[in-house]
Amino acid sequence: MTLFLSTHENKIDKKGRVSIPAPFRAELSPESFQGVVLFRSNTYACLEGVAWSYMQEIGNRLDDFDLFSAEQDDLATSIFGTAVQLSMDGDGRVVMPQDLIGFANLSERASFVGMGAKFQIWNPSDFEARRDEARHAVQSKKLTIPKGRGHE
Amino acid sequence: MTLFLSTHENKIDKKGRVSIPAPFRAELSPESFQGVVLFRSNTYACLEGVAWSYMQEIGNRLDDFDLFSAEQDDLATSIFGTAVQLSMDGDGRVVMPQDLIGFANLSERASFVGMGAKFQIWNPSDFEARRDEARHAVQSKKLTIPKGRGHE
DNA sequence: TGGATATATATGGGATACCATGGGAAAAGC
DNA sequence: GCTTTTCCCATGGTATCCCATATATATCCA
């Protein structure tokens, strides 16, 4: 199971390339497609990154909707239509499309934030604010992680 | 499993030719028939594009209706009756039939929108409106992707 | 323990291949 | 014989590949 952990800050060079952190590459390496899928977050000014197989899983679940239903079309449009598939070069880098760079407010550097099955890409200073906010939310609301159901 | 994602905008030249985006071609390449199947959307002013093998899947699902029912007849007519099979040339282009160009309100450019198992072809500006609409629908209806049934 | 060497990672830059697009030639249909 | 379609090649821009370098981490030997 893929598990992205920790935060890594890397540089975006003038060609728009950025190195995927090596620990994240290690999680991605069992994949048949050597690369990542990025899409816009629905909540924050950041990007979400997942493995190719994660998208296949979403695709399978969408197949359980009625074909051509409004729900299926809305979900597919907003998820698959806005995602991009980026392949890594031999050195583990991807080129970030310009519109995604703009959406996430990125310039010189990018923070890769492990979130378990996915990761996020943030403007480093935006992320610091977000991290503090999340920490306070967890403390004040006393959020906990529910007991597992054993993955039946 | 074929999985179309991301949006690609390509030009329709004066001969009516348009390049199938290279990532989509890669998804189609395992198919025995080198080309795509296009038909009119029943909901929007756009075209639906699928691999030849996916038409069989639609056919299977139509079998779940009562044979000779009005519903089956309507669906079969609107999908299979309007579908065209377009073969790609050596450079990965297809020629769009004039009636489909008219139906989808296409002129200079066409947006290919990955939707997972299928893709759609839109007038680029029409699609931007549709993308915003879909995004709002997902947020307001709180649409989520249900947990998969494991594709037994 | 300390220092030198080896390995891995991040980053820069140039060469190359690929892709979208245009146009012309050959083939097919009317 | 003329129009329409299919095939083939040319081109410009871009993204990908490949190699070089720097820096950090790990390994090894004295």
mmCIF file of C-alpha atoms (C1' of nucleotides) in Angstrom:
data_model
loop_
_atom_site.group_PDB
_atom_site.id
_atom_site.type_symbol
_atom_site.label_atom_id
_atom_site.label_comp_id
_atom_site.label_asym_id
_atom_site.label_seq_id
_atom_site.Cartn_x
_atom_site.Cartn_y
_atom_site.Cartn_z
ATOM 1 C CA MET A 1 0.000 0.000 0.000
ATOM 2 C CA THR A 2 1.280 3.414 -0.907
ATOM 3 C CA LEU A 3 1.974 5.709 2.033
ATOM 4 C CA PHE A 4 3.348 9.187 1.510
ATOM 5 C CA LEU A 5 4.926 10.669 4.621
ATOM 6 C CA SER A 6 6.666 13.840 5.726
ATOM 7 C CA THR A 7 7.205 17.150 3.972
ATOM 8 C CA HIS A 8 9.900 17.863 1.393
ATOM 9 C CA GLU A 9 10.653 21.209 -0.201
ATOM 10 C CA ASN A 10 12.107 21.176 -3.719
ATOM 11 C CA LYS A 11 12.951 23.726 -6.344
ATOM 12 C CA ILE A 12 11.024 24.396 -9.542
ATOM 13 C CA ASP A 13 13.608 25.187 -12.235
ATOM 14 C CA LYS A 14 13.064 27.533 -15.174
ATOM 15 C CA LYS A 15 11.865 24.689 -17.350
ATOM 16 C CA GLY A 16 9.109 24.054 -14.841
ATOM 17 C CA ARG A 17 10.687 20.834 -13.646
ATOM 18 C CA VAL A 18 10.589 19.697 -10.045
ATOM 19 C CA SER A 19 12.009 16.586 -8.419
ATOM 20 C CA ILE A 20 9.519 14.214 -6.839
ATOM 21 C CA PRO A 21 11.023 13.554 -3.361
ATOM 22 C CA ALA A 22 12.893 10.266 -3.402
ATOM 23 C CA PRO A 23 10.777 8.670 -0.628
ATOM 24 C CA PHE A 24 7.665 9.439 -2.667
ATOM 25 C CA ARG A 25 9.312 7.946 -5.756
ATOM 26 C CA ALA A 26 9.937 4.790 -3.780
ATOM 27 C CA GLU A 27 6.207 4.568 -3.049
ATOM 28 C CA LEU A 28 5.404 5.097 -6.719
ATOM 29 C CA SER A 29 7.988 2.702 -8.114
ATOM 30 C CA PRO A 30 5.836 -0.463 -7.996
ATOM 31 C CA GLU A 31 3.412 1.243 -10.366
ATOM 32 C CA SER A 32 3.253 0.202 -13.983
ATOM 33 C CA PHE A 33 3.089 3.850 -15.042
ATOM 34 C CA GLN A 34 6.177 5.733 -13.908
ATOM 35 C CA GLY A 35 4.746 9.061 -12.955
ATOM 36 C CA VAL A 36 2.079 10.830 -10.955
ATOM 37 C CA VAL A 37 -1.398 12.228 -11.454
ATOM 38 C CA LEU A 38 -2.033 15.778 -10.271
ATOM 39 C CA PHE A 39 -5.293 17.665 -9.922
ATOM 40 C CA ARG A 40 -6.623 20.807 -8.305
ATOM 41 C CA SER A 41 -7.732 20.578 -4.710
ATOM 42 C CA ASN A 42 -11.426 21.296 -4.242
ATOM 43 C CA THR A 43 -10.731 22.969 -0.921
ATOM 44 C CA TYR A 44 -7.359 24.697 -0.899
ATOM 45 C CA ALA A 45 -5.045 26.508 -3.278
ATOM 46 C CA CYS A 46 -2.878 23.447 -3.625
ATOM 47 C CA LEU A 47 -2.489 20.403 -5.842
ATOM 48 C CA GLU A 48 -3.244 16.810 -5.007
ATOM 49 C CA GLY A 49 -0.957 14.032 -6.187
ATOM 50 C CA VAL A 50 -1.781 10.343 -6.421
ATOM 51 C CA ALA A 51 -0.464 7.232 -8.114
ATOM 52 C CA TRP A 52 -1.894 6.095 -11.421
ATOM 53 C CA SER A 53 -3.486 3.052 -9.806
ATOM 54 C CA TYR A 54 -5.410 5.346 -7.478
ATOM 55 C CA MET A 55 -7.114 6.860 -10.488
ATOM 56 C CA GLN A 56 -7.896 3.398 -11.799
ATOM 57 C CA GLU A 57 -9.606 2.666 -8.500
ATOM 58 C CA ILE A 58 -11.700 5.811 -8.876
ATOM 59 C CA GLY A 59 -12.459 4.799 -12.433
ATOM 60 C CA ASN A 60 -13.683 1.397 -11.299
ATOM 61 C CA ARG A 61 -15.959 2.941 -8.723
ATOM 62 C CA LEU A 62 -17.392 5.337 -11.261
ATOM 63 C CA ASP A 63 -18.317 2.343 -13.388
ATOM 64 C CA ASP A 64 -20.786 1.390 -10.674
ATOM 65 C CA PHE A 65 -22.844 4.494 -11.466
ATOM 66 C CA ASP A 66 -25.427 4.371 -14.207
ATOM 67 C CA LEU A 67 -23.770 5.213 -17.480
ATOM 68 C CA PHE A 68 -24.541 8.736 -18.665
ATOM 69 C CA SER A 69 -26.159 9.691 -15.346
ATOM 70 C CA ALA A 70 -25.753 13.279 -14.185
ATOM 71 C CA GLU A 71 -23.829 12.157 -11.109
ATOM 72 C CA GLN A 72 -21.361 10.120 -13.097
ATOM 73 C CA ASP A 73 -20.838 12.935 -15.565
ATOM 74 C CA ASP A 74 -20.318 15.588 -12.874
ATOM 75 C CA LEU A 75 -17.790 13.504 -10.999
ATOM 76 C CA ALA A 76 -15.909 12.362 -14.068
ATOM 77 C CA THR A 77 -15.711 15.889 -15.458
ATOM 78 C CA SER A 78 -14.410 17.466 -12.279
ATOM 79 C CA ILE A 79 -12.022 14.666 -11.391
ATOM 80 C CA PHE A 80 -10.692 13.202 -14.637
ATOM 81 C CA GLY A 81 -11.238 16.277 -16.747
ATOM 82 C CA THR A 82 -9.026 18.461 -14.612
ATOM 83 C CA ALA A 83 -6.345 15.912 -13.750
ATOM 84 C CA VAL A 84 -3.034 15.686 -15.535
ATOM 85 C CA GLN A 85 -0.807 12.691 -15.955
ATOM 86 C CA LEU A 86 2.863 13.559 -15.537
ATOM 87 C CA SER A 87 5.592 11.080 -16.316
ATOM 88 C CA MET A 88 8.881 11.227 -14.481
ATOM 89 C CA ASP A 89 12.152 11.601 -16.314
ATOM 90 C CA GLY A 90 15.141 9.408 -15.554
ATOM 91 C CA ASP A 91 16.023 11.596 -12.600
ATOM 92 C CA GLY A 92 12.611 11.495 -10.966
ATOM 93 C CA ARG A 93 11.403 14.899 -12.110
ATOM 94 C CA VAL A 94 8.129 16.031 -13.632
ATOM 95 C CA VAL A 95 7.271 19.218 -15.494
ATOM 96 C CA MET A 96 4.492 21.168 -13.849
ATOM 97 C CA PRO A 97 1.962 22.591 -16.323
ATOM 98 C CA GLN A 98 1.734 26.366 -16.169
ATOM 99 C CA ASP A 99 -1.940 26.469 -15.222
ATOM 100 C CA LEU A 100 -1.344 24.204 -12.235
ATOM 101 C CA ILE A 101 1.596 26.341 -11.133
ATOM 102 C CA GLY A 102 -0.728 29.325 -11.224
ATOM 103 C CA PHE A 103 -3.555 27.581 -9.416
ATOM 104 C CA ALA A 104 -1.339 26.546 -6.511
ATOM 105 C CA ASN A 105 0.397 29.923 -6.324
ATOM 106 C CA LEU A 106 3.813 28.342 -6.889
ATOM 107 C CA SER A 107 6.954 30.166 -7.948
ATOM 108 C CA GLU A 108 10.447 29.153 -6.916
ATOM 109 C CA ARG A 109 9.884 26.292 -4.543
ATOM 110 C CA ALA A 110 7.251 23.673 -3.807
ATOM 111 C CA SER A 111 6.447 21.720 -0.655
ATOM 112 C CA PHE A 112 5.495 18.086 -1.099
ATOM 113 C CA VAL A 113 3.303 17.055 1.829
ATOM 114 C CA GLY A 114 2.666 13.381 2.479
ATOM 115 C CA MET A 115 -0.988 12.636 3.292
ATOM 116 C CA GLY A 116 -0.982 8.842 3.295
ATOM 117 C CA ALA A 117 -2.571 7.536 0.106
ATOM 118 C CA LYS A 118 -2.054 10.909 -1.595
ATOM 119 C CA PHE A 119 0.173 13.932 -1.227
ATOM 120 C CA GLN A 120 -0.270 17.655 -1.693
ATOM 121 C CA ILE A 121 1.910 20.270 -3.347
ATOM 122 C CA TRP A 122 1.917 23.711 -1.723
ATOM 123 C CA ASN A 123 3.578 27.044 -1.901
ATOM 124 C CA PRO A 124 5.935 26.617 1.108
ATOM 125 C CA SER A 125 4.744 29.677 3.025
ATOM 126 C CA ASP A 126 1.066 28.946 2.305
ATOM 127 C CA PHE A 127 1.620 25.491 3.688
ATOM 128 C CA GLU A 128 3.076 26.697 6.964
ATOM 129 C CA ALA A 129 -0.110 28.637 7.608
ATOM 130 C CA ARG A 130 -2.203 25.631 6.634
ATOM 131 C CA ARG A 131 -0.234 23.320 8.918
ATOM 132 C CA ASP A 132 -0.778 25.598 11.918
ATOM 133 C CA GLU A 133 -4.458 25.878 11.086
ATOM 134 C CA ALA A 134 -4.830 22.099 10.875
ATOM 135 C CA ARG A 135 -3.006 21.647 14.148
ATOM 136 C CA HIS A 136 -5.280 24.079 15.948
ATOM 137 C CA ALA A 137 -8.382 22.471 14.448
ATOM 138 C CA VAL A 138 -7.312 19.065 15.701
ATOM 139 C CA GLN A 139 -6.606 20.425 19.188
ATOM 140 C CA SER A 140 -9.708 22.537 19.640
ATOM 141 C CA LYS A 141 -12.137 20.016 18.139
ATOM 142 C CA LYS A 142 -10.265 17.148 19.785
ATOM 143 C CA LEU A 143 -10.280 15.227 16.529
ATOM 144 C CA THR A 144 -9.267 11.592 16.685
ATOM 145 C CA ILE A 145 -8.865 8.821 14.204
ATOM 146 C CA PRO A 146 -11.708 6.296 14.479
ATOM 147 C CA LYS A 147 -11.078 2.693 15.289
ATOM 148 C CA GLY A 148 -10.396 0.593 12.213
ATOM 149 C CA ARG A 149 -12.994 -1.791 10.890
ATOM 150 C CA GLY A 150 -10.426 -4.302 9.798
ATOM 151 C CA HIS A 151 -10.754 -3.695 6.065
ATOM 152 C CA GLU A 152 -13.423 -6.242 5.445
ATOM 153 C CA MET B 1 -8.170 -0.919 -18.425
ATOM 154 C CA THR B 2 -8.466 2.201 -20.514
ATOM 155 C CA LEU B 3 -8.368 5.423 -18.525
ATOM 156 C CA PHE B 4 -8.638 8.781 -20.241
ATOM 157 C CA LEU B 5 -7.736 11.795 -18.158
ATOM 158 C CA SER B 6 -6.870 15.449 -18.419
ATOM 159 C CA THR B 7 -8.091 17.952 -20.985
ATOM 160 C CA HIS B 8 -6.310 18.614 -24.272
ATOM 161 C CA GLU B 9 -7.235 21.332 -26.733
ATOM 162 C CA ASN B 10 -6.407 20.658 -30.380
ATOM 163 C CA LYS B 11 -7.049 22.380 -33.661
ATOM 164 C CA ILE B 12 -9.473 21.274 -36.343
ATOM 165 C CA ASP B 13 -7.822 22.048 -39.673
ATOM 166 C CA LYS B 14 -9.664 23.025 -42.845
ATOM 167 C CA LYS B 15 -9.826 19.435 -43.974
ATOM 168 C CA GLY B 16 -11.748 18.614 -40.809
ATOM 169 C CA ARG B 17 -8.842 16.716 -39.299
ATOM 170 C CA VAL B 18 -8.007 16.798 -35.600
ATOM 171 C CA SER B 19 -5.242 15.049 -33.660
ATOM 172 C CA ILE B 20 -6.324 12.611 -30.993
ATOM 173 C CA PRO B 21 -4.184 13.653 -27.982
ATOM 174 C CA ALA B 22 -1.135 11.409 -27.717
ATOM 175 C CA PRO B 23 -2.000 10.140 -24.188
ATOM 176 C CA PHE B 24 -5.432 9.117 -25.444
ATOM 177 C CA ARG B 25 -3.837 7.342 -28.401
ATOM 178 C CA ALA B 26 -1.703 5.397 -25.954
ATOM 179 C CA GLU B 27 -4.857 4.213 -24.184
ATOM 180 C CA LEU B 28 -6.422 3.204 -27.479
ATOM 181 C CA SER B 29 -3.377 1.451 -28.895
ATOM 182 C CA PRO B 30 -4.047 -1.980 -27.331
ATOM 183 C CA GLU B 31 -7.332 -2.061 -29.240
ATOM 184 C CA SER B 32 -7.648 -4.246 -32.295
ATOM 185 C CA PHE B 33 -9.340 -1.422 -34.177
ATOM 186 C CA GLN B 34 -7.030 1.571 -34.539
ATOM 187 C CA GLY B 35 -9.456 4.399 -34.102
ATOM 188 C CA VAL B 36 -12.292 5.729 -31.990
ATOM 189 C CA VAL B 37 -16.065 5.554 -31.822
ATOM 190 C CA LEU B 38 -17.917 8.870 -31.538
ATOM 191 C CA PHE B 39 -21.583 9.527 -30.851
ATOM 192 C CA ARG B 40 -23.805 12.379 -29.754
ATOM 193 C CA SER B 41 -24.214 13.036 -26.056
ATOM 194 C CA ASN B 42 -27.798 12.646 -24.888
ATOM 195 C CA THR B 43 -27.358 15.414 -22.357
ATOM 196 C CA TYR B 44 -24.980 18.061 -23.642
ATOM 197 C CA ALA B 45 -23.928 19.648 -26.896
ATOM 198 C CA CYS B 46 -20.813 17.518 -27.039
ATOM 199 C CA LEU B 47 -19.578 14.237 -28.447
ATOM 200 C CA GLU B 48 -18.762 11.083 -26.560
ATOM 201 C CA GLY B 49 -15.647 9.152 -27.556
ATOM 202 C CA VAL B 50 -14.873 5.581 -26.584
ATOM 203 C CA ALA B 51 -12.767 2.662 -27.671
ATOM 204 C CA TRP B 52 -14.419 0.082 -29.869
ATOM 205 C CA SER B 53 -14.437 -2.475 -27.063
ATOM 206 C CA TYR B 54 -16.370 -0.112 -24.822
ATOM 207 C CA MET B 55 -19.327 -0.229 -27.200
ATOM 208 C CA GLN B 56 -19.646 -3.880 -26.301
ATOM 209 C CA GLU B 57 -19.899 -2.893 -22.631
ATOM 210 C CA ILE B 58 -22.714 -0.473 -23.445
ATOM 211 C CA GLY B 59 -24.395 -3.236 -25.406
ATOM 212 C CA ASN B 60 -24.172 -5.577 -22.438
ATOM 213 C CA ARG B 61 -25.748 -3.056 -20.130
ATOM 214 C CA LEU B 62 -28.544 -2.423 -22.595
ATOM 215 C CA ASP B 63 -29.338 -6.117 -22.352
ATOM 216 C CA ASP B 64 -30.441 -5.497 -18.774
ATOM 217 C CA PHE B 65 -33.500 -3.743 -20.146
ATOM 218 C CA ASP B 66 -36.398 -5.815 -21.340
ATOM 219 C CA LEU B 67 -35.856 -6.700 -24.937
ATOM 220 C CA PHE B 68 -37.995 -4.632 -27.295
ATOM 221 C CA SER B 69 -38.908 -2.213 -24.478
ATOM 222 C CA ALA B 70 -39.327 1.411 -25.373
ATOM 223 C CA GLU B 71 -36.425 2.371 -23.120
ATOM 224 C CA GLN B 72 -34.041 -0.016 -24.754
ATOM 225 C CA ASP B 73 -35.139 1.074 -28.173
ATOM 226 C CA ASP B 74 -34.656 4.744 -27.343
ATOM 227 C CA LEU B 75 -31.210 4.252 -25.911
ATOM 228 C CA ALA B 76 -30.041 1.924 -28.638
ATOM 229 C CA THR B 77 -31.266 4.305 -31.307
ATOM 230 C CA SER B 78 -29.651 7.394 -29.832
ATOM 231 C CA ILE B 79 -26.343 5.714 -29.099
ATOM 232 C CA PHE B 80 -25.731 3.041 -31.684
ATOM 233 C CA GLY B 81 -27.782 4.792 -34.329
ATOM 234 C CA THR B 82 -25.666 7.941 -34.233
ATOM 235 C CA ALA B 83 -22.293 6.361 -33.575
ATOM 236 C CA VAL B 84 -19.524 6.555 -36.137
ATOM 237 C CA GLN B 85 -16.320 4.592 -36.238
ATOM 238 C CA LEU B 86 -13.365 6.800 -37.182
ATOM 239 C CA SER B 87 -9.982 5.374 -38.063
ATOM 240 C CA MET B 88 -6.810 7.282 -37.276
ATOM 241 C CA ASP B 89 -4.294 8.171 -39.941
ATOM 242 C CA GLY B 90 -0.588 7.521 -39.523
ATOM 243 C CA ASP B 91 -0.212 10.702 -37.481
ATOM 244 C CA GLY B 92 -3.006 9.950 -35.023
ATOM 245 C CA ARG B 93 -5.640 12.182 -36.585
ATOM 246 C CA VAL B 94 -9.277 11.553 -37.441
ATOM 247 C CA VAL B 95 -11.609 13.469 -39.749
ATOM 248 C CA MET B 96 -14.678 14.715 -37.934
ATOM 249 C CA PRO B 97 -17.912 14.247 -39.900
ATOM 250 C CA GLN B 98 -19.656 17.542 -40.646
ATOM 251 C CA ASP B 99 -22.867 16.670 -38.817
ATOM 252 C CA LEU B 100 -20.981 15.877 -35.606
ATOM 253 C CA ILE B 101 -19.026 19.117 -35.883
ATOM 254 C CA GLY B 102 -22.345 20.933 -36.123
ATOM 255 C CA PHE B 103 -23.944 19.034 -33.284
ATOM 256 C CA ALA B 104 -21.126 19.818 -30.869
ATOM 257 C CA ASN B 105 -20.889 23.450 -31.965
ATOM 258 C CA LEU B 106 -17.255 23.043 -33.003
ATOM 259 C CA SER B 107 -15.323 25.408 -35.215
ATOM 260 C CA GLU B 108 -11.603 26.071 -34.889
ATOM 261 C CA ARG B 109 -10.629 24.130 -31.831
ATOM 262 C CA ALA B 110 -11.832 21.126 -29.852
ATOM 263 C CA SER B 111 -11.304 20.155 -26.217
ATOM 264 C CA PHE B 112 -10.768 16.481 -25.536
ATOM 265 C CA VAL B 113 -11.887 15.813 -21.963
ATOM 266 C CA GLY B 114 -10.836 12.602 -20.247
ATOM 267 C CA MET B 115 -13.680 11.000 -18.273
ATOM 268 C CA GLY B 116 -12.115 7.709 -17.252
ATOM 269 C CA ALA B 117 -13.481 4.954 -19.452
ATOM 270 C CA LYS B 118 -14.582 7.461 -22.122
ATOM 271 C CA PHE B 119 -13.835 10.996 -23.192
ATOM 272 C CA GLN B 120 -15.858 13.929 -24.471
ATOM 273 C CA ILE B 121 -15.203 16.437 -27.238
ATOM 274 C CA TRP B 122 -16.335 20.001 -26.568
ATOM 275 C CA ASN B 123 -16.224 23.451 -27.959
ATOM 276 C CA PRO B 124 -13.512 24.846 -25.609
ATOM 277 C CA SER B 125 -15.520 27.747 -24.251
ATOM 278 C CA ASP B 126 -18.647 25.612 -23.817
ATOM 279 C CA PHE B 127 -16.551 23.189 -21.830
ATOM 280 C CA GLU B 128 -15.265 25.794 -19.427
ATOM 281 C CA ALA B 129 -18.848 26.567 -18.466
ATOM 282 C CA ARG B 130 -19.614 22.878 -18.159
ATOM 283 C CA ARG B 131 -16.531 22.301 -15.988
ATOM 284 C CA ASP B 132 -17.584 25.022 -13.557
ATOM 285 C CA GLU B 133 -21.108 23.631 -13.485
ATOM 286 C CA ALA B 134 -19.833 20.137 -12.721
ATOM 287 C CA ARG B 135 -17.566 21.446 -9.997
ATOM 288 C CA HIS B 136 -20.427 23.264 -8.327
ATOM 289 C CA ALA B 137 -22.690 20.245 -8.627
ATOM 290 C CA VAL B 138 -20.095 18.066 -6.924
ATOM 291 C CA GLN B 139 -19.693 20.581 -4.108
ATOM 292 C CA SER B 140 -23.349 21.469 -3.529
ATOM 293 C CA LYS B 141 -24.714 17.928 -3.850
ATOM 294 C CA LYS B 142 -21.710 16.688 -1.908
ATOM 295 C CA LEU B 143 -21.176 13.973 -4.473
ATOM 296 C CA THR B 144 -18.619 11.427 -3.430
ATOM 297 C CA ILE B 145 -17.283 8.302 -4.937
ATOM 298 C CA PRO B 146 -18.728 5.354 -3.059
ATOM 299 C CA LYS B 147 -16.529 2.635 -1.797
ATOM 300 C CA GLY B 148 -15.997 0.116 -4.542
ATOM 301 C CA ARG B 149 -17.701 -3.211 -4.682
ATOM 302 C CA GLY B 150 -14.432 -4.829 -5.603
ATOM 303 C CA HIS B 151 -15.261 -5.679 -9.194
ATOM 304 C CA GLU B 152 -15.765 -9.283 -8.485
ATOM 305 C "C1'" DT C 1 36.996 8.312 16.548
ATOM 306 C "C1'" DG C 2 38.131 10.825 12.604
ATOM 307 C "C1'" DG C 3 38.771 11.309 7.986
ATOM 308 C "C1'" DA C 4 38.425 9.747 3.349
ATOM 309 C "C1'" DT C 5 35.680 7.515 -0.037
ATOM 310 C "C1'" DA C 6 31.329 5.901 -1.936
ATOM 311 C "C1'" DT C 7 26.352 6.314 -2.754
ATOM 312 C "C1'" DA C 8 22.163 8.767 -3.405
ATOM 313 C "C1'" DT C 9 19.715 12.898 -4.284
ATOM 314 C "C1'" DA C 10 18.770 17.349 -6.196
ATOM 315 C "C1'" DT C 11 19.601 20.504 -9.850
ATOM 316 C "C1'" DG C 12 21.463 22.565 -14.298
ATOM 317 C "C1'" DG C 13 22.003 22.455 -19.242
ATOM 318 C "C1'" DG C 14 22.430 20.729 -23.951
ATOM 319 C "C1'" DA C 15 21.006 17.267 -27.474
ATOM 320 C "C1'" DT C 16 17.359 14.639 -29.145
ATOM 321 C "C1'" DA C 17 12.839 12.742 -30.031
ATOM 322 C "C1'" DC C 18 8.084 13.421 -30.129
ATOM 323 C "C1'" DC C 19 3.847 15.778 -31.159
ATOM 324 C "C1'" DA C 20 0.620 18.872 -33.330
ATOM 325 C "C1'" DT C 21 -0.088 20.916 -37.613
ATOM 326 C "C1'" DG C 22 0.267 22.153 -42.563
ATOM 327 C "C1'" DG C 23 0.555 20.929 -47.291
ATOM 328 C "C1'" DG C 24 1.061 18.082 -51.254
ATOM 329 C "C1'" DA C 25 0.731 13.548 -53.737
ATOM 330 C "C1'" DA C 26 -1.540 9.306 -54.504
ATOM 331 C "C1'" DA C 27 -5.738 6.719 -54.293
ATOM 332 C "C1'" DA C 28 -10.607 6.104 -54.317
ATOM 333 C "C1'" DG C 29 -15.286 7.340 -55.393
ATOM 334 C "C1'" DC C 30 -18.807 9.811 -58.239
ATOM 335 C "C1'" DG D 1 -12.368 13.586 -65.408
ATOM 336 C "C1'" DC D 2 -13.295 15.803 -61.397
ATOM 337 C "C1'" DT D 3 -13.957 15.884 -56.461
ATOM 338 C "C1'" DT D 4 -13.077 13.885 -52.142
ATOM 339 C "C1'" DT D 5 -10.516 11.198 -49.152
ATOM 340 C "C1'" DT D 6 -6.405 8.919 -47.581
ATOM 341 C "C1'" DC D 7 -1.534 8.679 -47.208
ATOM 342 C "C1'" DC D 8 3.022 10.566 -46.695
ATOM 343 C "C1'" DC D 9 6.442 13.928 -45.636
ATOM 344 C "C1'" DA D 10 8.093 18.651 -43.802
ATOM 345 C "C1'" DT D 11 8.416 21.867 -39.937
ATOM 346 C "C1'" DG D 12 8.430 24.334 -35.586
ATOM 347 C "C1'" DG D 13 7.867 24.156 -31.006
ATOM 348 C "C1'" DT D 14 8.050 21.630 -26.870
ATOM 349 C "C1'" DA D 15 9.003 18.071 -23.782
ATOM 350 C "C1'" DT D 16 11.946 14.230 -22.878
ATOM 351 C "C1'" DC D 17 16.303 12.044 -22.484
ATOM 352 C "C1'" DC D 18 20.933 11.998 -21.067
ATOM 353 C "C1'" DC D 19 25.007 13.569 -18.913
ATOM 354 C "C1'" DA D 20 27.471 16.715 -15.601
ATOM 355 C "C1'" DT D 21 27.920 18.814 -11.091
ATOM 356 C "C1'" DA D 22 27.049 19.812 -6.344
ATOM 357 C "C1'" DT D 23 25.565 18.602 -1.866
ATOM 358 C "C1'" DA D 24 24.289 15.655 1.562
ATOM 359 C "C1'" DT D 25 24.276 11.173 3.657
ATOM 360 C "C1'" DA D 26 26.184 6.784 4.442
ATOM 361 C "C1'" DT D 27 30.148 3.496 4.558
ATOM 362 C "C1'" DC D 28 34.547 2.053 5.377
ATOM 363 C "C1'" DC D 29 39.148 1.852 6.915
ATOM 364 C "C1'" DA D 30 42.809 3.431 9.612
#
